[in-house]
Short mmCIF file of C-alpha atoms in Angstrom, two decimals:
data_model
loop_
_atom_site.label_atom_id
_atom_site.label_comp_id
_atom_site.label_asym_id
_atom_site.label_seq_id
_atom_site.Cartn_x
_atom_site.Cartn_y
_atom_site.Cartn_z
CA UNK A 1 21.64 33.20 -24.81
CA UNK A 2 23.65 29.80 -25.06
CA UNK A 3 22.54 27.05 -24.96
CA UNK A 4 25.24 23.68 -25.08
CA UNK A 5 24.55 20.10 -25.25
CA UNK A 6 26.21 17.09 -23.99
CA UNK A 7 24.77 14.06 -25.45
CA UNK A 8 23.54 14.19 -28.87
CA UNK A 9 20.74 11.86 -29.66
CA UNK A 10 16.79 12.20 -30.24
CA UNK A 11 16.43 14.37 -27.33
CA UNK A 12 19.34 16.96 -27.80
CA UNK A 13 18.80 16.77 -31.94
CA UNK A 14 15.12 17.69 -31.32
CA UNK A 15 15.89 20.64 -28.69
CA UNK A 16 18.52 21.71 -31.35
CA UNK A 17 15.78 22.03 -34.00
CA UNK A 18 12.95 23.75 -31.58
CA UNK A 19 15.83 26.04 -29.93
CA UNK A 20 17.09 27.13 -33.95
CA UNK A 21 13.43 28.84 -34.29
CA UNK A 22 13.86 30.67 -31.44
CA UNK A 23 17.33 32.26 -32.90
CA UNK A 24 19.33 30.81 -29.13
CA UNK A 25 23.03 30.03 -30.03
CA UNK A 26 23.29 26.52 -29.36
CA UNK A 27 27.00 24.80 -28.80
CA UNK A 28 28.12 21.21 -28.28
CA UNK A 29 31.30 18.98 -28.85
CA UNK A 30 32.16 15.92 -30.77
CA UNK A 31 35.18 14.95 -28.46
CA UNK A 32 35.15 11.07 -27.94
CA UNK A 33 31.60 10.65 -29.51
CA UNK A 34 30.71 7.98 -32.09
CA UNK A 35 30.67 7.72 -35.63
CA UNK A 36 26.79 8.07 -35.26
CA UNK A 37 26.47 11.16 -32.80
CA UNK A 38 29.12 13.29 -35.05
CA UNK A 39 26.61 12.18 -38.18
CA UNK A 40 24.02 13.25 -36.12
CA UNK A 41 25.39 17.00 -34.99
CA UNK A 42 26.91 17.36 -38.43
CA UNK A 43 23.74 17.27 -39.53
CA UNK A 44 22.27 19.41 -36.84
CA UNK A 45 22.51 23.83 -37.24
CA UNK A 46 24.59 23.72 -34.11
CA UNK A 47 28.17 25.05 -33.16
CA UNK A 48 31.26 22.41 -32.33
CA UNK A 49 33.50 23.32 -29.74
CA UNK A 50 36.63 21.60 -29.16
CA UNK A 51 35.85 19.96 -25.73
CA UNK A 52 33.07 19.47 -23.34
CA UNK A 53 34.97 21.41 -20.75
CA UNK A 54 34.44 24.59 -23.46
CA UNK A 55 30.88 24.00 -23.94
CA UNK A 56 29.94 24.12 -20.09
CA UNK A 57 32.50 26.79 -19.63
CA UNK A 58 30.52 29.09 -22.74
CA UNK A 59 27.24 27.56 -22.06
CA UNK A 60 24.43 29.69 -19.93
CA UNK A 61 22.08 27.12 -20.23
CA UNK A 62 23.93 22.70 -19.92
CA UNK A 63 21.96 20.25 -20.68
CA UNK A 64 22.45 16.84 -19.98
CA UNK A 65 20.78 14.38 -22.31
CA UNK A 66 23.04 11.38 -22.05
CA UNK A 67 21.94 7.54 -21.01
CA UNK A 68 20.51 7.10 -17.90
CA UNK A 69 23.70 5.28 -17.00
CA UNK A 70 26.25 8.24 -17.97
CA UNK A 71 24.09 11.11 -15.98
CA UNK A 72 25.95 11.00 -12.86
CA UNK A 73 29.53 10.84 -14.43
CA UNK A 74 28.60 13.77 -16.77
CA UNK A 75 26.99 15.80 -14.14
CA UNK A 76 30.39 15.13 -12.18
CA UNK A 77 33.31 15.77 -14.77
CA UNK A 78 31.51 18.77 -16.22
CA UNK A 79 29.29 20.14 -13.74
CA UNK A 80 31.80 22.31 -12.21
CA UNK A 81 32.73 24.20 -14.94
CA UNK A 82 29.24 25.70 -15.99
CA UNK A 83 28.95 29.28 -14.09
CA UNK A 84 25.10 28.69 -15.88
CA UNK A 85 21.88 26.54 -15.27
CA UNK A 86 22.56 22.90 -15.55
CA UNK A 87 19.55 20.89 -16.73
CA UNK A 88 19.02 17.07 -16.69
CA UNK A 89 17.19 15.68 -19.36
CA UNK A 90 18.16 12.41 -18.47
CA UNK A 91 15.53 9.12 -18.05
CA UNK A 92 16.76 8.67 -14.80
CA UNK A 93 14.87 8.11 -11.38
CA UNK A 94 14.23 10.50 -8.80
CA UNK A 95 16.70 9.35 -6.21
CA UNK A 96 19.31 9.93 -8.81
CA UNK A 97 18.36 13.26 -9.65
CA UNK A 98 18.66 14.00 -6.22
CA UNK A 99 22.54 12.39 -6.02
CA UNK A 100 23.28 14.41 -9.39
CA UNK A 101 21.88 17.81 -7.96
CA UNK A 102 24.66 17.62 -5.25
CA UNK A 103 27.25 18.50 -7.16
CA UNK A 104 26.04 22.18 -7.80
CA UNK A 105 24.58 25.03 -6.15
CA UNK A 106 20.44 24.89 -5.75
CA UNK A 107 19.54 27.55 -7.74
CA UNK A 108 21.63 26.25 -10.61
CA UNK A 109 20.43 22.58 -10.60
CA UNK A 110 17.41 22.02 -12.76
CA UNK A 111 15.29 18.40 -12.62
CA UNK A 112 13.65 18.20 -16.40
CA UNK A 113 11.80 15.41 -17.47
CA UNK A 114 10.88 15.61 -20.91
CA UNK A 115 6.84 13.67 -21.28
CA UNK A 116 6.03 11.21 -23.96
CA UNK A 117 8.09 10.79 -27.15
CA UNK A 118 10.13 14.11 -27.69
CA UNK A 119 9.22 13.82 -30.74
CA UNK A 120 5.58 14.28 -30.94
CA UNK A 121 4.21 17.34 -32.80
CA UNK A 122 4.88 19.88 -29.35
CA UNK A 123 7.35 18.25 -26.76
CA UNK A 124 6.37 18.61 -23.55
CA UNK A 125 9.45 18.97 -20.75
CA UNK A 126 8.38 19.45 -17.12
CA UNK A 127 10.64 21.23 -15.11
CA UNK A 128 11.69 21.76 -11.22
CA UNK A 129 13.87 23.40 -9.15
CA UNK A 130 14.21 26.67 -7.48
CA UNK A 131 15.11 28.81 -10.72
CA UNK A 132 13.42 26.44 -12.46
CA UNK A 133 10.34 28.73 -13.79
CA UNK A 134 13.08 30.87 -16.22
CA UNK A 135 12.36 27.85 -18.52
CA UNK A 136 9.04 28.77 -19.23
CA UNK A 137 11.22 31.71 -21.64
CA UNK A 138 11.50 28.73 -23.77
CA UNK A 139 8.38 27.68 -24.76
CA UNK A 140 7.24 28.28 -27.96
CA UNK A 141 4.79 26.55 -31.01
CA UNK A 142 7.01 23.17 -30.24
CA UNK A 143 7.76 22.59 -26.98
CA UNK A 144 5.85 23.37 -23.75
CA UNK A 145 7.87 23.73 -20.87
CA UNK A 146 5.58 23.50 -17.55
CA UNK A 147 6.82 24.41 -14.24
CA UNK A 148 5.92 22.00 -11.51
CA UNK A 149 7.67 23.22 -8.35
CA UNK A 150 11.24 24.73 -6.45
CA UNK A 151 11.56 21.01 -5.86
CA UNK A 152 14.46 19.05 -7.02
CA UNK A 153 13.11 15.86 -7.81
CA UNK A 154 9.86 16.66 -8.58
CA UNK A 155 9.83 16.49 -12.23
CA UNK A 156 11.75 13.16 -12.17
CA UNK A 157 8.72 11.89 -9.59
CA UNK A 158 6.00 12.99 -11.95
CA UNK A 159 7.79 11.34 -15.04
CA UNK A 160 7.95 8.15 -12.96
CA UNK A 161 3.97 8.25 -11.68
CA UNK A 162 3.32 8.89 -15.34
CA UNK A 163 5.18 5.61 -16.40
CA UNK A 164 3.66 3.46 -13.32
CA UNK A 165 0.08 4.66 -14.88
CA UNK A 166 0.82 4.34 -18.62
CA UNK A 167 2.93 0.95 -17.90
CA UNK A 168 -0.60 -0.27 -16.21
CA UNK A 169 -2.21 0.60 -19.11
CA UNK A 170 -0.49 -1.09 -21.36
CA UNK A 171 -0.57 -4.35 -19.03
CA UNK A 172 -4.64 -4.35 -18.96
CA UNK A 173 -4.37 -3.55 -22.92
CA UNK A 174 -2.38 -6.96 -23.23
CA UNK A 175 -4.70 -8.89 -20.95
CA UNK A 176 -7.69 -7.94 -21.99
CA UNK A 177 -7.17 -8.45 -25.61
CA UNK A 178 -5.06 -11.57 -25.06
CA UNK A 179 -8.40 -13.03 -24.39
CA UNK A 180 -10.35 -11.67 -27.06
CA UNK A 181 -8.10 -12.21 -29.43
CA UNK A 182 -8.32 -15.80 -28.18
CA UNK A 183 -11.99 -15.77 -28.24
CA UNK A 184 -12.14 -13.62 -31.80
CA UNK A 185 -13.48 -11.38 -30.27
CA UNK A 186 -10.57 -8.64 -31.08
CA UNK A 187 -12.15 -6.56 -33.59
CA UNK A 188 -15.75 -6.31 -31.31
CA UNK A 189 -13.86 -5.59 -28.43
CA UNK A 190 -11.98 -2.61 -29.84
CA UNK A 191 -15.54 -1.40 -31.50
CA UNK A 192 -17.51 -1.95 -28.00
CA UNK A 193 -14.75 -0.13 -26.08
CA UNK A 194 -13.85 3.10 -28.59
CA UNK A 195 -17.94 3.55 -27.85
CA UNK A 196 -16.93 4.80 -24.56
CA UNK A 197 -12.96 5.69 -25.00
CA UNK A 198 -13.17 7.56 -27.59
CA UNK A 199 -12.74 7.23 -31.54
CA UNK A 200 -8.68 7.39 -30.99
CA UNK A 201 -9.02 4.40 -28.36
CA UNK A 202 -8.10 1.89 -31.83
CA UNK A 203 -4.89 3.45 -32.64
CA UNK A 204 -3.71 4.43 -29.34
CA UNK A 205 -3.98 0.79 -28.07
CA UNK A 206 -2.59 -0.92 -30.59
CA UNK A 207 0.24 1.25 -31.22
CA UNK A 208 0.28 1.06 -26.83
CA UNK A 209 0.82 -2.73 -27.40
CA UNK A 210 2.86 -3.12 -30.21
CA UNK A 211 5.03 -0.84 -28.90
CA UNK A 212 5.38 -2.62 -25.85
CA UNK A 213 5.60 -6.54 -27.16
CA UNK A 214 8.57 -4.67 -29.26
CA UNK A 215 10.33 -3.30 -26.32
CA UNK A 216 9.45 -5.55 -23.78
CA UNK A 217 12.77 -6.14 -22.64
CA UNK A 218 13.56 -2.67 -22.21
CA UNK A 219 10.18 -1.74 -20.46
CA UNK A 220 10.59 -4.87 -18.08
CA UNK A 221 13.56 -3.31 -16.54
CA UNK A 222 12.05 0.22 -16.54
CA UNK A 223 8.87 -1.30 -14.61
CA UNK A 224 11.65 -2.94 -12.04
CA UNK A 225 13.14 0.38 -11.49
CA UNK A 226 9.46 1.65 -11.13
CA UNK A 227 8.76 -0.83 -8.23
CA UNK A 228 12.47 -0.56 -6.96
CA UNK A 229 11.54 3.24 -6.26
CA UNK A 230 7.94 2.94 -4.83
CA UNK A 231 8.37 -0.45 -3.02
CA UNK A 232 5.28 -0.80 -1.12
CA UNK A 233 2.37 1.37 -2.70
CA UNK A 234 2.11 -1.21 -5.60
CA UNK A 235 0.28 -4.01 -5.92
CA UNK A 236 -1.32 -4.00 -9.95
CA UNK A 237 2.12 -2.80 -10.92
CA UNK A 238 3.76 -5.81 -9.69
CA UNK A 239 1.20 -7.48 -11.44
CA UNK A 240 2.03 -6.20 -14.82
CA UNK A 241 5.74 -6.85 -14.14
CA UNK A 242 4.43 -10.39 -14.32
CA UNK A 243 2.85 -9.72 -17.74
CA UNK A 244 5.58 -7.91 -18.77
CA UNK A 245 8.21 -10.68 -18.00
CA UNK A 246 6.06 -13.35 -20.54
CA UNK A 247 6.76 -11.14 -23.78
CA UNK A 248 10.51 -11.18 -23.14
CA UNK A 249 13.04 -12.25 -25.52
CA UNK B 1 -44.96 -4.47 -33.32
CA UNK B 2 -45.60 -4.90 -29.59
CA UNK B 3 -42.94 -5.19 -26.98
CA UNK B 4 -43.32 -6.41 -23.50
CA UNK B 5 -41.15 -5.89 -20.42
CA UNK B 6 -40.54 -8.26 -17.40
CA UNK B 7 -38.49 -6.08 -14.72
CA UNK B 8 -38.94 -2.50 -14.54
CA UNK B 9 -36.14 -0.40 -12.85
CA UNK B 10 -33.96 1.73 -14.87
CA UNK B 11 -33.42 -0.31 -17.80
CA UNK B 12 -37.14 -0.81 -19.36
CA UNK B 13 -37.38 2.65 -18.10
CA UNK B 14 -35.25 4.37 -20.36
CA UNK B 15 -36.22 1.85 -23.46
CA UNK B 16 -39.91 2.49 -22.47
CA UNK B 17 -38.88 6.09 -23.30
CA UNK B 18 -36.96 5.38 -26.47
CA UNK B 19 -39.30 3.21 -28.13
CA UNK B 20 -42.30 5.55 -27.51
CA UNK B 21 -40.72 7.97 -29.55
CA UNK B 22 -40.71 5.03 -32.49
CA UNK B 23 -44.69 4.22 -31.88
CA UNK B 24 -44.16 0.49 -30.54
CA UNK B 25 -46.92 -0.62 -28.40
CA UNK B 26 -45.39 -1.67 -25.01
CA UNK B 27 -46.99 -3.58 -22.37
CA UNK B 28 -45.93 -4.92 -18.68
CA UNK B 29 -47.86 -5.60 -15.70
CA UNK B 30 -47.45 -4.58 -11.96
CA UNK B 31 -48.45 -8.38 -10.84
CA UNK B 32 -46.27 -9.03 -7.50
CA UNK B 33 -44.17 -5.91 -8.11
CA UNK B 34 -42.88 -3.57 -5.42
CA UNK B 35 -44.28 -0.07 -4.59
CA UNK B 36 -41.13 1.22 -6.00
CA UNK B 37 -41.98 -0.34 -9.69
CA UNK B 38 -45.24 0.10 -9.82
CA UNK B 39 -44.50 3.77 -9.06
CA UNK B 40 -42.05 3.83 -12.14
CA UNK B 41 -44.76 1.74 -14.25
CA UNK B 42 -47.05 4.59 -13.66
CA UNK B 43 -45.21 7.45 -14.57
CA UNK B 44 -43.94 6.14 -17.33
CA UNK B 45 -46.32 5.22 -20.91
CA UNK B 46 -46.58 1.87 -20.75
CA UNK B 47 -49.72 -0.38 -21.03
CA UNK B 48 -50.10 -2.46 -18.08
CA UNK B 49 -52.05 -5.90 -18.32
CA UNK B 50 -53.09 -8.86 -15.75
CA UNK B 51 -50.03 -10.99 -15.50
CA UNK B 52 -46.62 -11.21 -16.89
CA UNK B 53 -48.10 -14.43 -18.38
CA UNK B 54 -50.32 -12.21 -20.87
CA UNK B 55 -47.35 -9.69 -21.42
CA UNK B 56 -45.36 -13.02 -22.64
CA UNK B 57 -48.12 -14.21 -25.21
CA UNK B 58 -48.65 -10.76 -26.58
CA UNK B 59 -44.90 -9.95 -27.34
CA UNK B 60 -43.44 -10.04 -30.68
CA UNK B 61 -40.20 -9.26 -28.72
CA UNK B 62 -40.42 -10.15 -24.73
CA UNK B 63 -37.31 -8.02 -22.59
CA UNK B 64 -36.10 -9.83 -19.16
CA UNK B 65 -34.35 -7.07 -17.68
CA UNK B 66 -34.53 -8.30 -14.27
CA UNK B 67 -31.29 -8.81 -11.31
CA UNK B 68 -29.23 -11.02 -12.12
CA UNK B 69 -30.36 -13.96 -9.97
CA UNK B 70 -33.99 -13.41 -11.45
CA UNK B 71 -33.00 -14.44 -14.87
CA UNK B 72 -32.83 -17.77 -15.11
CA UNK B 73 -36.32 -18.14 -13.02
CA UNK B 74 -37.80 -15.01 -14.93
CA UNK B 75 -36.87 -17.31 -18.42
CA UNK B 76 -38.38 -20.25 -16.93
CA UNK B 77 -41.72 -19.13 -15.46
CA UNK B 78 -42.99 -17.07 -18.75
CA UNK B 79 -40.10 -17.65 -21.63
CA UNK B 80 -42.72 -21.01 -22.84
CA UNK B 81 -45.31 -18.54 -23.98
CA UNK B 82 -43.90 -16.04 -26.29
CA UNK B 83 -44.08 -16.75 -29.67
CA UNK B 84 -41.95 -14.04 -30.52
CA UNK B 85 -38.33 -13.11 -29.71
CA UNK B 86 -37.33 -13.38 -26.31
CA UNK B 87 -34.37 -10.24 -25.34
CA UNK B 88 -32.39 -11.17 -22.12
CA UNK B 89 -30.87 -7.80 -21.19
CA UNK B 90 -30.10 -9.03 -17.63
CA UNK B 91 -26.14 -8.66 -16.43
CA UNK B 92 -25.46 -11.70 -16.53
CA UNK B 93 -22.29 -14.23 -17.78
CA UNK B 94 -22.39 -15.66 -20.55
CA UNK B 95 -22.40 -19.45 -18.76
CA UNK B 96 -26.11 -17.92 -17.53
CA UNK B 97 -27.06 -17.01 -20.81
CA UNK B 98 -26.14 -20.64 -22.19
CA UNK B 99 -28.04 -21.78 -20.01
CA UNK B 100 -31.30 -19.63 -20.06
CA UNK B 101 -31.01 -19.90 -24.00
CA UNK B 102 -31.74 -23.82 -23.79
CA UNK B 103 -35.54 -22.53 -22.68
CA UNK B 104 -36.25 -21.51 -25.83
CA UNK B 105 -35.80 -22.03 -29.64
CA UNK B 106 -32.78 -21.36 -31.00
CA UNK B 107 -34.02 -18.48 -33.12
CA UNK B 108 -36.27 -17.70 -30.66
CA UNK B 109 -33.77 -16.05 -28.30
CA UNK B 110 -31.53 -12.85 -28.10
CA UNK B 111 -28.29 -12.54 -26.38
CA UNK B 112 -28.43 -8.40 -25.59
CA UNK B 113 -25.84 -6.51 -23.44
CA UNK B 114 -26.40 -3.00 -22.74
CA UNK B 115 -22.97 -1.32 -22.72
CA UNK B 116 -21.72 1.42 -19.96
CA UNK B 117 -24.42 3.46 -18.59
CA UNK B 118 -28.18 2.86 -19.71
CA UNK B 119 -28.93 6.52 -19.45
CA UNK B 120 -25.81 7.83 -21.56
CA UNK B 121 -27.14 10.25 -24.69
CA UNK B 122 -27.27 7.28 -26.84
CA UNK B 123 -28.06 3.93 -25.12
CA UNK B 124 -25.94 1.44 -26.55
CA UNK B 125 -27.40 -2.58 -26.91
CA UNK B 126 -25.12 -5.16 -28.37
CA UNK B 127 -26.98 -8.12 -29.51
CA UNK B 128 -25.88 -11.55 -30.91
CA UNK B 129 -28.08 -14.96 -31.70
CA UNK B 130 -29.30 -16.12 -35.07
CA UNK B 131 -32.31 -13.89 -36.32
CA UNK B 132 -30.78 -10.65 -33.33
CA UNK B 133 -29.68 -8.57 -37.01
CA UNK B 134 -33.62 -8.34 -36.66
CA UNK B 135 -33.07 -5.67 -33.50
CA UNK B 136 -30.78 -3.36 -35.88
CA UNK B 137 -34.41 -1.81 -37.05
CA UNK B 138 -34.64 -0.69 -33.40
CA UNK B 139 -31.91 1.55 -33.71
CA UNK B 140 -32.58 5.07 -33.16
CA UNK B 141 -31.06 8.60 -32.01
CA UNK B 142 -31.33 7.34 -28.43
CA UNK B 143 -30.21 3.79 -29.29
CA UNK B 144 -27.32 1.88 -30.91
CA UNK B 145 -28.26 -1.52 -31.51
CA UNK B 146 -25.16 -3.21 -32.78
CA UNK B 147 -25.40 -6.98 -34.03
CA UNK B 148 -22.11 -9.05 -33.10
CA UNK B 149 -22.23 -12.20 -34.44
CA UNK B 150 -24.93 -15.56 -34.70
CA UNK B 151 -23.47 -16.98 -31.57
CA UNK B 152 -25.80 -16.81 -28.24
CA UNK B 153 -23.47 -15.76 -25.86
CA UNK B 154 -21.08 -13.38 -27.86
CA UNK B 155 -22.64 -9.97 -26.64
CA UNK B 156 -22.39 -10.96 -22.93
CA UNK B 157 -18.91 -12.60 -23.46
CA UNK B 158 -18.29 -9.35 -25.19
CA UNK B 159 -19.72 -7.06 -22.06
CA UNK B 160 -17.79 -9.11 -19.67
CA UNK B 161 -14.38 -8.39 -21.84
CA UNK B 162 -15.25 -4.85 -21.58
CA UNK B 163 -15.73 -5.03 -17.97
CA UNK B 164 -12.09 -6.69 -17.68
CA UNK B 165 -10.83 -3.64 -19.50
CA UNK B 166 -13.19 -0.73 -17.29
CA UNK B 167 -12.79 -2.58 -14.12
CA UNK B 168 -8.71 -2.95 -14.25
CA UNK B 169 -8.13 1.16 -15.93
CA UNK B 170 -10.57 2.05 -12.70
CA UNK B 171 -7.61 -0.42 -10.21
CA UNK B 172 -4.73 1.38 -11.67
CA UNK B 173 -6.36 4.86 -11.32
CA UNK B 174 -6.60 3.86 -7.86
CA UNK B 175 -3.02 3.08 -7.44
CA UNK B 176 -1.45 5.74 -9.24
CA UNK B 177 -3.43 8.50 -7.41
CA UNK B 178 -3.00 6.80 -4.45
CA UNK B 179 0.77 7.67 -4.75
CA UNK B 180 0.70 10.96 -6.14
CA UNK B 181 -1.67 11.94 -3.62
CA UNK B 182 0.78 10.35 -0.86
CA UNK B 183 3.63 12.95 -2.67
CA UNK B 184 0.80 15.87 -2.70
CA UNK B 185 1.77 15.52 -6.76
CA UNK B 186 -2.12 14.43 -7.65
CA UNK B 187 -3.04 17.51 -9.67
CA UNK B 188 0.39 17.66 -11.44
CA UNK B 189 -0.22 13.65 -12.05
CA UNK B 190 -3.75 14.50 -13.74
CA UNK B 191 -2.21 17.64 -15.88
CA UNK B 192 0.76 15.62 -17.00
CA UNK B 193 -1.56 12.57 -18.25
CA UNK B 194 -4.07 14.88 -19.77
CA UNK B 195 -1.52 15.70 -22.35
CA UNK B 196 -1.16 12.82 -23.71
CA UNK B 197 -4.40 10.72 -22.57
CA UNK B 198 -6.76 14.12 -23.69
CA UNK B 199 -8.65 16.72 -22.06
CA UNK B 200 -11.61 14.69 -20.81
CA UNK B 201 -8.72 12.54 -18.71
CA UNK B 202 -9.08 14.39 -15.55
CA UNK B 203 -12.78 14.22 -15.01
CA UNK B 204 -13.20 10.73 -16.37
CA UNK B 205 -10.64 9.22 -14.50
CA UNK B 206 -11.88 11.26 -10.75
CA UNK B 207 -15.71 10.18 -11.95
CA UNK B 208 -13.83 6.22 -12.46
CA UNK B 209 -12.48 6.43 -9.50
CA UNK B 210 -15.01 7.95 -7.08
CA UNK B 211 -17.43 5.29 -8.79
CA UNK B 212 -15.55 2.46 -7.58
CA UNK B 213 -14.81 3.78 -4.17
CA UNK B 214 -18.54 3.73 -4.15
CA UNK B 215 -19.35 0.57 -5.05
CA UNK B 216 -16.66 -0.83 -4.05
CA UNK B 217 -18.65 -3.84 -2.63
CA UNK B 218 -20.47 -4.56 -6.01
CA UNK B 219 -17.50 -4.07 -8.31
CA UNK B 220 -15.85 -6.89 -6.07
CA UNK B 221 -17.89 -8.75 -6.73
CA UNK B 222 -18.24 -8.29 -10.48
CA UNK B 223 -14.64 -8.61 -10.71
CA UNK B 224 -14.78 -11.87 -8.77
CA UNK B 225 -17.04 -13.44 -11.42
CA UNK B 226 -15.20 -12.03 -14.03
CA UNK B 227 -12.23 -14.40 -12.76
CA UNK B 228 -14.27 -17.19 -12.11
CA UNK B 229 -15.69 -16.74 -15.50
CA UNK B 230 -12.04 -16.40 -17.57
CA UNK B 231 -9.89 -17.58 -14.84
CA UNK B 232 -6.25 -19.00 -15.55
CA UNK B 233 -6.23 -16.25 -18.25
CA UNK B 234 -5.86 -13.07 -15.45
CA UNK B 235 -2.53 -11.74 -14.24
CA UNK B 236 -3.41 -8.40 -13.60
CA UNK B 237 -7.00 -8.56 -12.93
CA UNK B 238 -6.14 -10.70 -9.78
CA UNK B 239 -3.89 -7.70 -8.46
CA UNK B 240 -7.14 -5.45 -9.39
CA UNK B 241 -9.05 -7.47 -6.83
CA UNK B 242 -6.82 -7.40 -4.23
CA UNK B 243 -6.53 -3.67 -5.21
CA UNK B 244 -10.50 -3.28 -4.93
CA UNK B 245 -10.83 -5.51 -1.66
CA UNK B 246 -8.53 -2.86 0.14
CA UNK B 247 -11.78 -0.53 -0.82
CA UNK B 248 -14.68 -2.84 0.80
CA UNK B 249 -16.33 -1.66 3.21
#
């Protein structure tokens, strides 16, 4: 099997790594990439093709792990040429997904949204679409590929209810301990709540917060897109935005 | 030592348990009580004497654990004759317990909050006030007594910060299963966070929610004082009581 990449950053240098183990001939092109991304699959034990047109044309399995903003334009100029699967890894919302998955056949459109930092000791990619299941060939000791449903779209939804729930979290994480920390009452707080949160509740939290004071700019605009796509149904999310919006820079 | 109770529902009923098995002495009395508590009195081992007024002078420690309107007038009406260390384990805000605390000598009184659910595995008491280090003797394998600082009001402020934490994870549970139940994507929403949030995520989140749905008037309530209590400092907890009015019924 081949597997070929368009995009090469964390997501596509991770799969490259996983996908070696598993002995799958993997393909991708440094055509009009930068300095950084030819570093990066230099680096990488992949094959370099001269053109992105060859690597959809070879590739049984396309993947798509671009910027949210480049998805659709990829998904058009190389699309056509893949006679294989062509699988979205892209951060992008369902409604997008949906415009994307026009330009090919069902059966060879697949949604994937990949959960949590790709990074983390087993990646974890959900997966939909009517041929969709064939993925779950793939899984292995790091990365668990689930199979949610024939639906196009659904992994992209499920990525997205994730975020509106983790998002939350992270909003009551800041309010809460925005008043302890105000009443020093940090330290007690964190004790009194890993009682009943669990002995990781510490860690997770802070790294939760940190993580979002650091990108708050980025996570402000991801929350917009959040209520942008489920208008109505939100009220604490809206909320948060609010929160969200005072740790900008 | 001998400890006395005013109240008996399920609080002094589980501590009656827990400090039998440590050989206190414990003493009440049934005066003016309902059937209901005199019915728990009796089936539990407890001495029971003439009048709460003889259960105050023979305490070395004297537990209120009484509604929370009963406090103040519970303090009042016997707190003048104990000689020993009055406990206020009533769910009360920490304004309250200011206020009670001016009945008695400074290192006469004991700022306790019992944390989560009395009847957990190990009951867990946080206690603050000048001589409350004292109470750490009472811990046990049934009880965690955990000292928080010299400052009468600290364990309640503490409780009430926990609440802000409990009450707004139970508001966006709500709202993020309200939506993926809307998209028939609720058990997909509960096995994608379960990944990353950990195995006991489904069934503590469902018994979180179902909880509040419940008690849906109470936690209103609660969360109502909470914002009284803390006010301009709530973004999100705001949106959490609009979230939890939608539940009243």
């Amino acid at each position: 099997m081949i597997i070929g990449f368009i995009g090469f950053g964390n997501v596509s240098k991770r799969f490259t790594e996983i996908f070696n183990k598993k002995n799958i001939s993997l393909i991708t092109s440094i055509e009009k990439r930068s300095a950084k991304t030819i570093n990066n699959i230099k680096n990488s034990n992949i094959s370099v093709l001269d053109g992105f047109k060859e690597v959809a044309q070879c590739s049984d399995i396309l993947i798509s792990a671009n910027s949210p903003k480049q998805a659709l334009n990829v998904a058009k100029k190389y699309g056509k040429y893949t006679k294989g699967f062509y699988l979205d890894l892209n951060n992008i919302s369902p409604k997008t997904t949906l415009e994307i998955s026009k330009y090919f056949k069902k059966d060879n459109f697949i949604d994937g949204a990949i959960i949590g930092n790709v990074n983390r000791n087993k990646a974890i990619l959900y997966v939909s679409g009517s041929k969709s299941q064939m993925l779950i060939d793939l899984n292995s000791n790091d990365l668990e590929v689930s199979y949610i449903s024939n639906n196009i779209g659904d992994a992209s939804t499920l990525k997205l209810l994730r975020s509106v729930y983790t998002k939350n979290l992270s909003g009551i994480l800041l309010e809460s301990f925005e008043i302890a920390g105000k009443l020093n009452l940090e330290k007690e707080l964190y004790e009194i709540l890993s009682l009943t949160e669990g002995e990781d509740f510490k860690s997770n939290s802070q790294s939760r917060i940190k993580n979002t004071i650091k990108n708050s700019n980025r996570k402000t605009e991801e929350l917009e897109e959040i209520i942008d796509y489920f208008e109505s149904d939100l009220t604490i999310t809206k909320a948060t935005l609010e929160k969200f919006k005072g740790y900008q820079y």
